[in-house]
Coordinates of C-alpha atoms and ligand atoms in Angstrom, one line a residue:
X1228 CA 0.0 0.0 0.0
X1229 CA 1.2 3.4 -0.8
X1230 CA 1.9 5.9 2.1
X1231 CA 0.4 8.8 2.1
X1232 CA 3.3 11.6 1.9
X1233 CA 3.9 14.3 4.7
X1234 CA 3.8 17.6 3.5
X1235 CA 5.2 19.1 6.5
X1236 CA 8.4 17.4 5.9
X1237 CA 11.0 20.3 5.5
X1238 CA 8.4 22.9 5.0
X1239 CA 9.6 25.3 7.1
X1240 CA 13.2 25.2 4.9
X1241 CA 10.8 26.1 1.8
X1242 CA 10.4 29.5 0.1
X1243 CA 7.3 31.4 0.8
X1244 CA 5.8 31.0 -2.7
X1245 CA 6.6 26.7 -2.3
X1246 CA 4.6 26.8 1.2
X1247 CA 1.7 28.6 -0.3
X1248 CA 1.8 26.6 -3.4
X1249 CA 1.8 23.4 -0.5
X1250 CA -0.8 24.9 0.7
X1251 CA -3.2 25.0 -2.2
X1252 CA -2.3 21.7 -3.7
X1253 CA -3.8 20.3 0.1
X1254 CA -6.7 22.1 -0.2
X1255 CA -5.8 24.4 2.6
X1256 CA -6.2 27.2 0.6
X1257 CA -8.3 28.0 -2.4
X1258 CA -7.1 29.7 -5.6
X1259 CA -8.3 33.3 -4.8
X1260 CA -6.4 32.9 -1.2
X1261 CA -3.6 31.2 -2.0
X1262 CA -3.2 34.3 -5.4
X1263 CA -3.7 37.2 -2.8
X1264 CA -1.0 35.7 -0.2
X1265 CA 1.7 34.7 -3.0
X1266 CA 1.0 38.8 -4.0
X1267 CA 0.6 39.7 -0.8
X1268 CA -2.8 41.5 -0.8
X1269 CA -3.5 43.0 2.3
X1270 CA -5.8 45.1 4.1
X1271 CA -6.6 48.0 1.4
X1272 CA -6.3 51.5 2.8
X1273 CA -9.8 52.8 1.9
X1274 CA -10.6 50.2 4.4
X1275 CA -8.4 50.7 6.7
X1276 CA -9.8 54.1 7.0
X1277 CA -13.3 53.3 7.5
X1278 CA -12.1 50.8 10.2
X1279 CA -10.5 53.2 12.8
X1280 CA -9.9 56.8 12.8
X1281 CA -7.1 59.6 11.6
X1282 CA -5.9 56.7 9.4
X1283 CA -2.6 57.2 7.9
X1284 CA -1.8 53.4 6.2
X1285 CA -1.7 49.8 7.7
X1286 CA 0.5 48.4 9.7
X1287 CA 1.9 44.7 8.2
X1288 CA 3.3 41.8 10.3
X1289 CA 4.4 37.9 9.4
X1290 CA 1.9 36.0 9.0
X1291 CA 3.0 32.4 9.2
X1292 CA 1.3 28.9 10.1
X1293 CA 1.7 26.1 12.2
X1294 CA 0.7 22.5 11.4
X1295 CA 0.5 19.3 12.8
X1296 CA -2.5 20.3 14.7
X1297 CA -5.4 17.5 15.7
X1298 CA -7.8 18.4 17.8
X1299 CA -10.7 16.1 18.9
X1300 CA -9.8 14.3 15.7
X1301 CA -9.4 16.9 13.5
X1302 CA -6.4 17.9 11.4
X1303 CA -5.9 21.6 11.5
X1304 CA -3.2 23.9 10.0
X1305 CA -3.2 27.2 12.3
X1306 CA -2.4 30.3 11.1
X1307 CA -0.6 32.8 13.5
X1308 CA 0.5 36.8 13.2
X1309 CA 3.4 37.5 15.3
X1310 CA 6.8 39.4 15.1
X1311 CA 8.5 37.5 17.7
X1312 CA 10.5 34.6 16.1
X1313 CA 10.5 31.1 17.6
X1314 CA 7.0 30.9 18.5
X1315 CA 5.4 29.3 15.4
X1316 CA 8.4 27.1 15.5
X1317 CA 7.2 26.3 19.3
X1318 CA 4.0 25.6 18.5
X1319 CA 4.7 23.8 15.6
X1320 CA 6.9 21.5 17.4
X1321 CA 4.6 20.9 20.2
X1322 CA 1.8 20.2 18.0
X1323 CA 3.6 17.8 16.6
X1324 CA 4.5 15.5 19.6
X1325 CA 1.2 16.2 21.0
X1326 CA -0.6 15.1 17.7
X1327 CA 2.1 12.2 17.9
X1328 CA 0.3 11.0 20.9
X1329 CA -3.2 11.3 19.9
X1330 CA -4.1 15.0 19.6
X1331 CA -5.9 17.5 22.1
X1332 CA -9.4 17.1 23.5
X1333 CA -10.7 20.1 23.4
X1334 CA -14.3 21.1 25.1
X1335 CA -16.4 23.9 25.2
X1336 CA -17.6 24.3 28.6
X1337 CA -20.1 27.2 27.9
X1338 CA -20.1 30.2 25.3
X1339 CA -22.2 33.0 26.5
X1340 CA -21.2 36.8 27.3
X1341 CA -21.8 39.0 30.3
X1342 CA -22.5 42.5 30.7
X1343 CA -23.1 44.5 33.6
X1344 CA -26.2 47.5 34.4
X1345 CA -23.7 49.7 37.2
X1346 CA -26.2 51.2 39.9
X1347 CA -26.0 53.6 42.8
X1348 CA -27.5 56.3 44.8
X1349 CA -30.0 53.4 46.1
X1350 CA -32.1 54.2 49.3
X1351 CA -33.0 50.7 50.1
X1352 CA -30.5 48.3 48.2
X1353 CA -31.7 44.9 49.9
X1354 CA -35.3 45.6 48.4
X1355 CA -33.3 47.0 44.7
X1356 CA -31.7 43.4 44.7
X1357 CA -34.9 42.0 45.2
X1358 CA -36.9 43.8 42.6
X1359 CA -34.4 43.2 40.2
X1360 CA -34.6 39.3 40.5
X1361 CA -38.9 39.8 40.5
X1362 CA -38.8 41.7 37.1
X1363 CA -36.4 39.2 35.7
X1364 CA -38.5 38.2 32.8
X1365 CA -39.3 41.4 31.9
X1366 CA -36.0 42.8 32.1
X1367 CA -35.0 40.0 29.7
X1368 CA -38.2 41.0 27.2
X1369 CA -36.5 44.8 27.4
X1370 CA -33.1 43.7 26.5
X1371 CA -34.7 41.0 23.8
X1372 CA -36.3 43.9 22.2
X1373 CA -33.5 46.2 22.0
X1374 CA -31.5 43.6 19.8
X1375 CA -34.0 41.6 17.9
X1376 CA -32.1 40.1 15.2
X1377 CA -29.7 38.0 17.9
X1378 CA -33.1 36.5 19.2
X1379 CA -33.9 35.9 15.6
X1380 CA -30.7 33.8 14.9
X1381 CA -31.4 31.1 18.3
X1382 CA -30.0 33.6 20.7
X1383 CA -30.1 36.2 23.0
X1384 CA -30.8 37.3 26.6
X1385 CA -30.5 34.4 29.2
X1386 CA -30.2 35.3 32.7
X1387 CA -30.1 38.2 34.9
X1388 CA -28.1 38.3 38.3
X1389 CA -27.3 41.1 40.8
X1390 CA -24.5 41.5 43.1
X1391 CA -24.5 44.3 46.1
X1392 CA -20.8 46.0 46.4
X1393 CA -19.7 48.5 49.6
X1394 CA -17.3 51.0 49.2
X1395 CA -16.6 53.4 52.4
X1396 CA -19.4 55.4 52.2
X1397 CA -20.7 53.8 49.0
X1398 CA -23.0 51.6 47.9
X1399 CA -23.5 50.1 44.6
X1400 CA -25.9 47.3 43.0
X1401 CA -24.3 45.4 39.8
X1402 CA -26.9 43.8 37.7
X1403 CA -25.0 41.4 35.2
X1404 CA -27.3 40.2 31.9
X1405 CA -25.9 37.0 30.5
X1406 CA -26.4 36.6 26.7
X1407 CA -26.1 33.9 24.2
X1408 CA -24.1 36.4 21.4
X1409 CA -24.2 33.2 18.9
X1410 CA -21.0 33.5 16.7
X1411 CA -20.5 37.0 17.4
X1412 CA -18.3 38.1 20.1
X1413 CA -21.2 39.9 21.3
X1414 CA -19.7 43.5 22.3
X1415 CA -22.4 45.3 20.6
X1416 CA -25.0 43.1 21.0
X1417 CA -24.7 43.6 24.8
X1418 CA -24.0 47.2 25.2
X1419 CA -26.9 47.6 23.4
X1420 CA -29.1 45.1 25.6
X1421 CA -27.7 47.0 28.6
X1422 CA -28.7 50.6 27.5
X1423 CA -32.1 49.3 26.5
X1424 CA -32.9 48.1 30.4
X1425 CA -30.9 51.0 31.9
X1426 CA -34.0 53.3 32.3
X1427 CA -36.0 50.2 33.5
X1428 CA -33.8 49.0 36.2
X1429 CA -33.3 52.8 37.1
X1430 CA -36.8 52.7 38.0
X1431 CA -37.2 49.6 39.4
X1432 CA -34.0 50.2 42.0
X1433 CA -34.7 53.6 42.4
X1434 CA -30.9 54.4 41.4
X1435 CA -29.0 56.1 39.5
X1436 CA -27.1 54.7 36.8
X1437 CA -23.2 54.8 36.6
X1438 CA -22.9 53.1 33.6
X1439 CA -23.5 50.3 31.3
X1440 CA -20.9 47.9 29.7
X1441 CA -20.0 44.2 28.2
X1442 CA -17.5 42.6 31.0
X1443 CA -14.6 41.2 29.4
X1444 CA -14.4 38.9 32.0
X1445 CA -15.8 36.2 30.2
X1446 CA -16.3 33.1 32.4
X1447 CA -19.4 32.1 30.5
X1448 CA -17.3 31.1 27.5
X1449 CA -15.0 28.9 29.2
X1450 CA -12.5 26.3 27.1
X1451 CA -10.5 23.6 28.1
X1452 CA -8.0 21.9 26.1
X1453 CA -6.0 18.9 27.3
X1454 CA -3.5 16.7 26.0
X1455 CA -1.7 13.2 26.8
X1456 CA 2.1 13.3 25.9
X1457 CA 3.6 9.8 25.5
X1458 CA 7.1 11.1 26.8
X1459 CA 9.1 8.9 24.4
X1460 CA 8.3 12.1 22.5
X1461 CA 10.3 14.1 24.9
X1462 CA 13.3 12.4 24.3
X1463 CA 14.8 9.1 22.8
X1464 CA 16.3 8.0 26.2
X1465 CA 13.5 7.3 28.8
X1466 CA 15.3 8.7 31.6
X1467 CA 15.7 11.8 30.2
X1468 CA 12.1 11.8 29.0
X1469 CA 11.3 10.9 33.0
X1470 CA 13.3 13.9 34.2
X1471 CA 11.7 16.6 31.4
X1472 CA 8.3 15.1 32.8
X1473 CA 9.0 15.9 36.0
X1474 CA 10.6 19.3 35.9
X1475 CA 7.5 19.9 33.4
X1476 CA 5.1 19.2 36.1
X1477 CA 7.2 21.3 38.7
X1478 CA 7.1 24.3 36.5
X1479 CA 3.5 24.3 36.2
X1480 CA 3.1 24.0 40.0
X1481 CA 5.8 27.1 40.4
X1482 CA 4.1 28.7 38.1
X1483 CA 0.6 28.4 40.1
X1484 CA 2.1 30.1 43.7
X1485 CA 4.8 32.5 42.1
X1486 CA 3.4 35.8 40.6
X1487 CA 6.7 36.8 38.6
X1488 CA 6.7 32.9 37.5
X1489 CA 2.7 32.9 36.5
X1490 CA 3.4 36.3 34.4
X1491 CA 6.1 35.0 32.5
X1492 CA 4.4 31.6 32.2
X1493 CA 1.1 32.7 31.0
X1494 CA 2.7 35.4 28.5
X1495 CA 4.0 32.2 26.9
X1496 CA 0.4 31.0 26.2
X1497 CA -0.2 34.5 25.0
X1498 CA 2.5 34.4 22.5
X1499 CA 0.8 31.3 21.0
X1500 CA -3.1 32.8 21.6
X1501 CA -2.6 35.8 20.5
X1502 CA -1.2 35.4 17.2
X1503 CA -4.5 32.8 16.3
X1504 CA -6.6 35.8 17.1
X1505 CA -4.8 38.3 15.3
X1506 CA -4.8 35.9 12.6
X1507 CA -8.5 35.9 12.5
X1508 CA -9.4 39.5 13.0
X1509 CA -10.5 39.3 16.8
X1510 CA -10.1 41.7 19.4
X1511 CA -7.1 40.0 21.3
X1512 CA -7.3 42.8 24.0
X1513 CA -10.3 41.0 25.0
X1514 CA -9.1 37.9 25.3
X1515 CA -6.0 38.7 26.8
X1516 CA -8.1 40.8 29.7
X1517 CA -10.6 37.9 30.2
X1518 CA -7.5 35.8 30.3
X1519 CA -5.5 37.4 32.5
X1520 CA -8.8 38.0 35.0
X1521 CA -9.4 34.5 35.0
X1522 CA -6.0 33.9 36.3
X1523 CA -6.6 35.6 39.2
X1524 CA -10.1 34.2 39.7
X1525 CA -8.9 32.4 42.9
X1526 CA -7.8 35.5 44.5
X1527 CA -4.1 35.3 43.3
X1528 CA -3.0 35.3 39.7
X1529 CA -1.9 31.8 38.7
X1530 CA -0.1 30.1 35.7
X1531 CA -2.9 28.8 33.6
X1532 CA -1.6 25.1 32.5
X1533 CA -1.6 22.3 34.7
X1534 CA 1.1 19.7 33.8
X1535 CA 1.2 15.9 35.3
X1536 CA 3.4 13.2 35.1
X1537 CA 1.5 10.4 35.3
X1538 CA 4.9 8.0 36.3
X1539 CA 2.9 4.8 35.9
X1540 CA 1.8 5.5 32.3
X1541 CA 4.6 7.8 31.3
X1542 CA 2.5 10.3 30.4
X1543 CA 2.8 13.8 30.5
X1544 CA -0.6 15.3 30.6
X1545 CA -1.6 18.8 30.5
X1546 CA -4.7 20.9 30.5
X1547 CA -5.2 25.0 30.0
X1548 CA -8.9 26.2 30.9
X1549 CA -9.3 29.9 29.8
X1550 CA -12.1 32.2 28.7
X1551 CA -12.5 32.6 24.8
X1552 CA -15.2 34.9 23.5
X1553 CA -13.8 34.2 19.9
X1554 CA -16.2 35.7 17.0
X1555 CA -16.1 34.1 13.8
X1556 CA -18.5 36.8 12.3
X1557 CA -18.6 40.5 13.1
X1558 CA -16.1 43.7 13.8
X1559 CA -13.4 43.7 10.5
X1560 CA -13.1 40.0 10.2
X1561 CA -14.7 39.9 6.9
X1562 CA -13.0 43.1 5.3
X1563 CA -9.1 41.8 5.4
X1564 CA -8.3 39.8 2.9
X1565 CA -5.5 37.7 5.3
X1566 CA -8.6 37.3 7.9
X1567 CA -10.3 35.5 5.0
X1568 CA -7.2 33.8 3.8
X1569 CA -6.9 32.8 7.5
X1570 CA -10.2 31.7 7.9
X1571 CA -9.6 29.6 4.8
X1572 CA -6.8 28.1 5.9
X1573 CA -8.6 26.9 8.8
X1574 CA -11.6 25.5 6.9
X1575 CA -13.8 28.2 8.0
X1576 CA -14.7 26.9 11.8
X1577 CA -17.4 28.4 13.5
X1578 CA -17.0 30.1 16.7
X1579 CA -16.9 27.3 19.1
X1580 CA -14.7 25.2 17.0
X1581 CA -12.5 28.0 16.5
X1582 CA -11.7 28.8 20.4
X1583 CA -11.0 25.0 20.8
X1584 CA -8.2 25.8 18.1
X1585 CA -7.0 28.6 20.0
X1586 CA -7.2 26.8 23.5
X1587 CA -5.0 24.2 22.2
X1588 CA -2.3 26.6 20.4
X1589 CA -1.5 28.3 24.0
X1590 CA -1.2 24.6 25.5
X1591 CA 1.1 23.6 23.2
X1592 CA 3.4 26.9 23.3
X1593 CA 3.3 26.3 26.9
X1594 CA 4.7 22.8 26.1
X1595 CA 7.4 24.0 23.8
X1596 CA 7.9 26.6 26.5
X1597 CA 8.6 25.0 29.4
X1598 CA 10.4 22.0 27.8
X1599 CA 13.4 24.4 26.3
X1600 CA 13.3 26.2 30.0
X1601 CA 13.7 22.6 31.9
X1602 CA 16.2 21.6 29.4
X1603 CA 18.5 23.7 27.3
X1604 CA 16.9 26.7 28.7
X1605 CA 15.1 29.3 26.2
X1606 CA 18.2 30.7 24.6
X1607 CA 19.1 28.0 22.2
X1608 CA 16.2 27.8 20.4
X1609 CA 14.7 31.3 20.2
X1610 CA 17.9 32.7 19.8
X1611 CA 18.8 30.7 16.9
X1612 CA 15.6 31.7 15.3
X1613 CA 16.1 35.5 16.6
X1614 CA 19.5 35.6 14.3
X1615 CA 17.8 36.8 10.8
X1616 CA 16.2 39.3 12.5
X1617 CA 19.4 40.2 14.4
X1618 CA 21.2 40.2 11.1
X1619 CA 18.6 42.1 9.4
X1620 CA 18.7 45.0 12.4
X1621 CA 22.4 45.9 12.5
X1622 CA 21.8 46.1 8.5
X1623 CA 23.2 43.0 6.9
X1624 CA 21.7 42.6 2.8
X1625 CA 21.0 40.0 0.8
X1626 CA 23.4 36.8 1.2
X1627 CA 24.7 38.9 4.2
X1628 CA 21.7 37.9 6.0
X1629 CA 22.0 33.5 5.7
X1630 CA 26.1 34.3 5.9
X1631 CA 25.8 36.3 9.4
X1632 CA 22.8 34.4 11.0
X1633 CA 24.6 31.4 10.7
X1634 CA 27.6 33.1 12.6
X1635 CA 25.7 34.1 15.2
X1636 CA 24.0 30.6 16.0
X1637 CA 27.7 29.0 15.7
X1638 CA 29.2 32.1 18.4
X1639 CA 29.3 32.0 21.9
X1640 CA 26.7 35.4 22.4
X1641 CA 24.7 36.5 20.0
X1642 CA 23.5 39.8 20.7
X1643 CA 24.1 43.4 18.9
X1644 CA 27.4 43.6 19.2
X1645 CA 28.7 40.6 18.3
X1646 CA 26.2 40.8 15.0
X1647 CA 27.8 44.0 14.3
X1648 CA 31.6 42.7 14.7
X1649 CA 30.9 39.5 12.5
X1650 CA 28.5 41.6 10.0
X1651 CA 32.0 44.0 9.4
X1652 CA 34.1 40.4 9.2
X1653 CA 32.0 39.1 6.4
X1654 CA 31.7 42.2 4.4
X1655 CA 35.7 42.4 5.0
X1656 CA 36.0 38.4 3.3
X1657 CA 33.4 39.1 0.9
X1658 CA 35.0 42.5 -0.3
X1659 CA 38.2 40.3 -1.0
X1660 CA 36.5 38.0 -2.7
X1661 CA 35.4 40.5 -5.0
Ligands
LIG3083 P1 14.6 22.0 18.1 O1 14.5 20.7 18.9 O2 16.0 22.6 18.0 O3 14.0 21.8 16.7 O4 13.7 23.0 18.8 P2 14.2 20.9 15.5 O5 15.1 21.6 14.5 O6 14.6 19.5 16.0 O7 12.7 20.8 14.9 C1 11.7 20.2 15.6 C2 10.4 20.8 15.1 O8 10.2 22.2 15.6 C3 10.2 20.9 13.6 O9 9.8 19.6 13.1 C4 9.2 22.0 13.4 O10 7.9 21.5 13.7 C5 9.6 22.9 14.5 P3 10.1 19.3 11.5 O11 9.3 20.3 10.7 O12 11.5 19.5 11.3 O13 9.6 17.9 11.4 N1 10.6 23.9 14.0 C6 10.3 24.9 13.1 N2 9.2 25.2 12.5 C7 9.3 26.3 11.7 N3 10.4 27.0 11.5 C8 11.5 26.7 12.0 C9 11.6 25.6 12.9 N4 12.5 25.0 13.6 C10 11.9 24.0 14.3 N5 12.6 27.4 11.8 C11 12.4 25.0 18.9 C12 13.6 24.3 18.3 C13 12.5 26.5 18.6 C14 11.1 24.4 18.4 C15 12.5 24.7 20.5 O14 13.7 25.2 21.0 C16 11.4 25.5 21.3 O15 10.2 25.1 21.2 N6 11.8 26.5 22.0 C17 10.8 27.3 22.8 C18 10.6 28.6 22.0 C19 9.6 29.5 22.6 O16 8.9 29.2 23.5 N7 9.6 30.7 22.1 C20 8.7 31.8 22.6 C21 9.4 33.0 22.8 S1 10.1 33.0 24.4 C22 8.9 33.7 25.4 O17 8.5 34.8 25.2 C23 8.0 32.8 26.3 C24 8.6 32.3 27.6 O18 9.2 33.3 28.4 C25 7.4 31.7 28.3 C26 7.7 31.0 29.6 O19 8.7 31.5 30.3 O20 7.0 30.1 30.0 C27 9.7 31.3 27.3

């Protein structure tokens, strides 16, 4: 029987125009896409400037992808926008050993959105609380009917709750209004819910309102993600494999009572989530706010990902549980040509689909993460990666570039200086060449 070929062999030593012509051959990307990326069509400027204000151009950054992705058996190719080199490369190699071992299970726990009705100047707040849980269903009707056309699609207003706050000489009644946005992220949809019952809860609490506004905090639209790592994929010799399993498991325990570690640790997730949801034209201020809040939803801010070593299996098994209000409709996503190419490239998942994807990316950079800081330590491999761009900033040129990156992986340091010293060496060899 004939095997069937992997196209991810050597793809990242390709040229851009080969990987996009992979691409298309494996139906990852159709022929409009895959013309618009190999001529880099980007977002246009008359729509830039109809996006956000005082526009003066765009803005471009790489846009790469990672493969090797399967997720609740799936095969997905992940597109990711990021400046910082090494991190595609992470993720890639993570996804790989993960896939290796029989992918990530990922799970939408919920996928609503909250927003909040802020009240004060209340003469009797007990009684407020209470008339506000009494006029639920109306209040629900009220918020219904300021955004029909979410009702119209399956969705809408849910739930009301309230929550009594006491500042020194304050008080204040918080009445949250839980929504089922659909495949919207649902910003607009709720702030428009919310100023449609203002008036209405102003009368029933007697208050005064302070303000109205979606929370960002999104712990209605929890994901997890979770993997099983056969650590023979950590290493060829099984007592190094042990080791990495057990220093894995020992960072993610550090990183859950340390708040310097847990910073470092979950910005590492970040570098993997955020460049899916730039990819896709989300708001990734959002998500990294709903993120980081969750992180601290114990009282103390905590490393997201739990790693085990499960000894008796030898199996490393991890597990990353984090708000994603992920749109795949709405806001600019449908008016950059990249977004589309992205959403191509990703078969055009719908919302919930799409944050298990992103769930699973920030696992696996935390994999990739942690496993160069247990072993090597992070240096080796994002430094080797951060030479182009090293070589590129103190001004090397054409062959200069390949000629001095490799330099700089082969020297002791390589920072600035030394890039400048060896850039000067080459050009002196390659001068008397000439
Ligand atoms: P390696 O073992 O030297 O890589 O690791 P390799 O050459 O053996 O290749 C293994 C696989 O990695 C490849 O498989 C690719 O999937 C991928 P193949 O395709 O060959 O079958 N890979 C690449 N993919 C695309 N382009 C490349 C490339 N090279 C390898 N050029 C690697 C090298 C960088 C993967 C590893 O050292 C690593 O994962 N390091 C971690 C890097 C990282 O986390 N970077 C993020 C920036 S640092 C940071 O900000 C976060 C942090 O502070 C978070 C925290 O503290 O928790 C660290």
């Amino acid at each position: 029987m004939k095997t069937k070929k992997n196209i991810w062999l050597g793809f990242h030593n390709k040229s851009r125009s080969e990987r996009i012509k992979i691409l298309k051959e494996n139906s990852f990307l159709n022929d409009e896409f895959s013309e618009n990326l190999l001529n880099n069509v980007t977002l246009p400027c008359d729509i830039a400037e109809k996006i956000s204000e005082n526009n003066i151009g765009t803005l471009a950054l790489p846009l790469g992808i990672a493969p090797n992705f399967l997720i609740n058996g799936e095969k997905y190719t992940v597109p990711m926008v990021i400046e910082e080199p090494s991190v595609i490369a992470a993720c890639s190699y993570a996804a790989k050993m993960i896939s290796s071992s029989g992918g990530f299970y990922a799970e939408i726990l919920n996928r609503k959105m909250t927003g909040q009705v802020i009240l004060y100047n209340i003469e009797n707040i007990e009684k407020a609380f209470e008339n506000v849980l009494n006029y639920k269903e109306i209040i629900l009707n009220t918020a219904n009917e300021a955004y029909p056309s979410i009702v119209k699609r399956g969705g809408g207003a849910e739930d009301i709750r309230a929550e009594i706050f006491y500042d020194d000489n304050t008080s204040f009644l918080s009445v949250y209004l839980t929504v089922d946005v659909k495949e919207a992220m649902g910003a607009n949809i709720i702030n428009s819910m919310l100023e449609g019952i203002k008036s209405l809860l102003e009368k029933i609490t007697g208050g005064i309102c302070l303000m109205t506004i979606l929370s960002n905090y999104a712990d209605k639209s929890l994901v997890t993600s979770s993997c099983e790592i056969d650590i023979k994929f950590l290493s060829n010799d099984i007592n190094v494999a042990v080791n990495i399993a057990k220093k894995i498991e020992l960072a993610s325990k550090f990183a859950k009572i340390d708040i310097y570690r847990a910073a470092t640790h979950n910005k590492g997730i970040f570098n993997g989530i955020d460049a899916v949801v730039i990819a896709v034209g989300n708001d990734w201020r959002a998500i990294e706010a709903g993120g980081h809040a969750y992180a601290a939803s114990s009282g103390k801010y905590k490393g997201l990902t739990t790693w085990t070593f499960d000894e008796k299996n030898l199996k490393l098994k991890g597990m990353l549980t984090l708000p994603m209000p992920i749109a795949s409709v709405g806001g600019s996503i449908g008016l950059n040509p990249s977004v589309k190419a992205a959403f191509n490239i990703l078969k055009n998942p719908d919302a919930k689909t799409l944050a298990c994807i992103i769930v699973s990316v920030g696992l696996a950079q935390n994999l990739a993460a942690l496993k160069a800081l247990v072993t090597k330590g992070i240096q080796k491999g994002h430094m080797k990666l951060q030479a182009k761009s090293l070589a590129l900033s103190v001004g090397a040129i054409g062959s200069e570039v390949e000629i001095l990156a490799q330099k700089l992986t082969e020297a002791k340091h390589i920072n600035l200086e030394n890039a400048k010293k060896l850039l000067k060496e080459i050009r002196k060899k390659l001068r008397k060449i000439e």
